[in-house]
Amino acid sequence: MGPGSARFLLRSFKRILAVNTQVLEHMARMDRVLGGEYVFDRAFLDSAVRTVCGLTYQVVYHLNGMAGEAYVELYDAFLAVKDGLEDILAGGLGPLAKRRVLPFSELGWEMEPLAGMCAVGLAELKYRLGLSVPDGLAVTVTGLADLLGQDQEAALEEIRAGVQSLYADLGGPRALTLTLTAAGPNGQGRILAETRVQGAEEAAAALTTLVQAQDLNGPMAACLRPEVPALVRGTLQTLAHDPGLPPAMRIQASPPADPEARDRVWLTRAAPHPFLRSRIAPKPLPESQALSLARDGFMRGSAWLDPDQAAQLAEMGLACERTLGRPCVLAWTLDPKRVLWIDGVEAVTQIFPEQDETVASPPDPDQALLSGGQMARGGVAAGPVVQVTEDTGPESVPLGAIGVARAATPGLSRLLPRLGALLTEVGSPASHLATVAREAHIPALFGIKGAFSLTPGSLVTVDADQGLVFPGAVDSLLGQAATPGSGVGDDPEYLLLGRLLRLIRPLNLLDPRDPDFRAESCRTCHDIIHFAHEKAVELLLDLDAGHRSGLGAAVRLEEDSPFPLEVVDLGDGLADAPGPLTLAQVESRPLRAFLEGLLLKDVRRQTPARLSLRDIMAGLTRTGAALSLSPGETGRNLAIAARDYANISLRLGYHFSVVDAVVSDRPEHTFIYFRFAGGFADADRRARRAELILGVLERLDFAASRSGDLVVGKRKLMEADEALDVLRLLGALSAFTRQLDVDMISEQDIGRLIREFMDLARPVLGPALKSDREAP
Amino acid sequence: METRTPDRARTSILMLDDEPIVCKRLRPFFQKAGYEAEAYSSPLEALERVKARRFDVVITDLKMEGLDGLTFLEKVKVLHPDTDVIVITGFATMETARESFRKGVFDFVAKPFKLTEILDVVRRIEKERGLHP
């Protein structure tokens, strides 16, 4: 059995599959550790990186073995990722460490050591939470170090170019606020200097002056963003310990023209954030603004901010605190249209008192409204209950609310950054949504019964660490959670793990048809193993039938299938019986389950497709070669099957779908990968069918995404029976959606046909279709 | 919301790990679960504390600067034979596990571990000893 022989290719392919699964398991474990469910130490990080790198290298090696070293560039991509990981472990600044200037759109919380707390905090609030925050850029630790070194001219040029690019996005030059902060792994986000600049040239010059004037013996970063016109300006400190008060939030407010006329207000950290204390500065008021005594005893109308604005600010502050993992000070501006903007973020420099353990006595678990569930991400949060579904718009979710849902479906991920915590009745900490909760630092409990029955609008406190939900705001829990250092995510190890995962977990290469789907484009371990998997499948499918030495020939399935299908047995996939191949002879568990769904006549649509001339013309422009990976296989449907594995490629001339599945008795080895692309109808209708498929996949807990008519979905870590149910459903879906694109005339057809499919499939595939996953 | 008022002595736990992140995760977790919990990153400080008072449960790392976990375990057992010791380590081998059990360890938990895993071990101790959190 030499390189290039069918058996060698098969053996290498199986190794790639096995090692890919191991990498995915390790990635999932690292991801779950990030959620606070596990206790770990530095040695775990070193060992996890070493293991993932070792396994990823094996994948690269086996692919090159299969392909006759045709993907040597994948070794280079692997080395770049490995070097990046080792650099981070050694205290380096990560994959973007060489960048001198980074726009907010490229920043994430784990880049704080490189870009500084101010820029990273504003970027997160703007791009992840969608709050009113001016766009801007960071001059990185590298950029400022170069300003003081031999590369000063190059650094200045990049800063000027960055500002010009920002102006282009803003629609013209504006006055900018320039903030210099302490950065690096131990920078803590302290503001060193702040000034106002006008134009790219002045920004670069002012930055040089400020940096040269600092005697800080450590890394610095800068943040540049446009100045917001102000009626009132101020700060919000998300955690303030003041005598006589519980841990609170503190707001200061004054008009730009009169900084001495400063109001100070202390609010509770739990919604709806009533005032605990206020010190309102005396100020002249317009005659029309009469004072009145409110029910709470405060004089209404004299403060610069009203209670609703203060509460809104408080929620913005808590959202920022969740993102950064520790208390912070936000600079805010109320503009002439009375819109609140966040335009600065700084670390809290106050010395916090030692936690008083008598205050932190825990609540009685017997008083909990709910208990149980699995921790997807630890932490404590209090807020009003809001029911969320996949159809809930982010704008309708109050910032900091406790979201309750029936199932942890991936579609909820866009709501997560706005939530204080998330509870779902069904779901797994290994799901895509759990990963997003960990990324967004949102406490989350999945599988907690009764969550969806909590009264909307009622105030509750979620303790995700203990799996408990209490009525009202539990001060002891909130006080303990507010103690710096007590939360998940504010330790250097968590920051380090988050930065490591950035080079391991994201999957950037999704579409094999994309010209950028190349070895050189792999930027993470996940990219590398996915690329290798795709290419290995291609290599197998490209095997010339005449040269399948030692492999069984492709056998045609003799059943009433919606389309012809041939099966190649990898070993133990088909029974050794004479005569035509029928479903009864399929011993491959995943293939058999898929075929059971595919062959269900009840789920097939009976009405013929309504083809228009436009469809026919559109279809003629897309040949099978353009849509499939292997022109030689166009129009041929092939399944490669072993006892626990199946790779099913359906190439129906105008659409192409792949199901790749391992069904093992060990849930951590089980995965299902589904990809669908193409169609005959025009682009809009193809996209609608893709949306339909996406909708069904998401209801089946797939981590799925759509780009045009391409849908890619993955599910991992499940019990064998559940995986087989899902595969039956995918088989039925493949039959149901055949030629369906031409019937999808309007957007309403998406929801209608999802319902139609669910209704058809439910009687025969009930177990996979839980009621909480039904179409709306 | 009422907070829990202990009507009898809570189970006391001393935690020792020279990596601060481990203590930072364990201490508030056990406190919230109703335990009396103290955490130390320095083996010598922890030893002083154990000399000063008895704990129901000691949770200790194995590999530490200054004093290794097995020696600490031995000293605890000499001072307080009825204190149950749980060893946590990122370098679990059969040899160290065997040695730990020979020295009287109650259980051995490999890092990384789930918070609920170590809570289960503590609850087993409470059950066997008739203690209450």
Coordinates of C-alpha atoms in Angstrom, one line a residue, chain A residues 36-42 44 357 361-363 365 367 380 463 465-466 471 476-477 480 485 488 491 493-494, chain B residues 1-4 10 19 21-22 24-29 31-34 37 90-91 111-115 117:
Chain A
G36 CA -15.6 29.7 34.3
E37 CA -17.0 26.1 34.7
Y38 CA -13.5 24.7 35.2
V39 CA -10.7 25.6 37.6
F40 CA -7.4 25.7 35.7
D41 CA -3.9 27.0 36.0
R42 CA -1.1 28.2 33.7
F44 CA -3.2 23.8 31.5
E357 CA -17.4 38.3 54.6
S361 CA -23.4 35.6 53.4
P362 CA -25.0 33.7 50.6
P363 CA -28.8 33.6 50.1
P365 CA -30.9 28.1 48.0
Q367 CA -35.6 30.6 48.4
V380 CA -23.9 36.8 38.7
D463 CA -26.2 33.0 40.0
D465 CA -22.0 29.5 39.1
Q466 CA -24.4 27.8 41.5
P471 CA -36.4 36.7 43.1
S476 CA -25.2 39.7 49.0
L477 CA -24.6 38.0 45.7
Q480 CA -19.7 39.7 46.2
G485 CA -11.1 39.9 41.3
V488 CA -14.9 35.1 35.9
D491 CA -7.8 37.1 35.8
E493 CA -5.1 33.6 32.7
Y494 CA -8.6 34.2 31.3
Chain B
M1 CA -34.1 38.2 50.1
E2 CA -33.0 36.6 53.3
T3 CA -29.4 35.5 53.6
R4 CA -28.5 32.2 55.1
R10 CA -20.2 25.4 58.8
E19 CA -1.4 29.9 41.3
I21 CA -6.3 32.0 39.9
V22 CA -7.1 28.7 41.5
K24 CA -9.7 33.1 43.3
R25 CA -12.0 30.7 41.7
L26 CA -12.4 28.2 44.6
R27 CA -12.8 30.6 47.5
P28 CA -15.9 32.6 46.4
F29 CA -17.4 29.4 45.0
Q31 CA -18.3 30.7 50.2
K32 CA -21.4 31.1 48.1
A33 CA -22.2 27.4 48.6
G34 CA -22.3 28.1 52.3
A37 CA -13.4 29.0 53.1
G90 CA -2.2 19.5 36.7
F91 CA 0.5 16.8 36.7
K111 CA -6.7 20.0 36.8
P112 CA -8.6 21.4 35.0
F113 CA -11.6 20.3 37.0
K114 CA -15.2 21.4 37.2
L115 CA -16.2 23.4 40.2
E117 CA -16.6 18.0 40.7

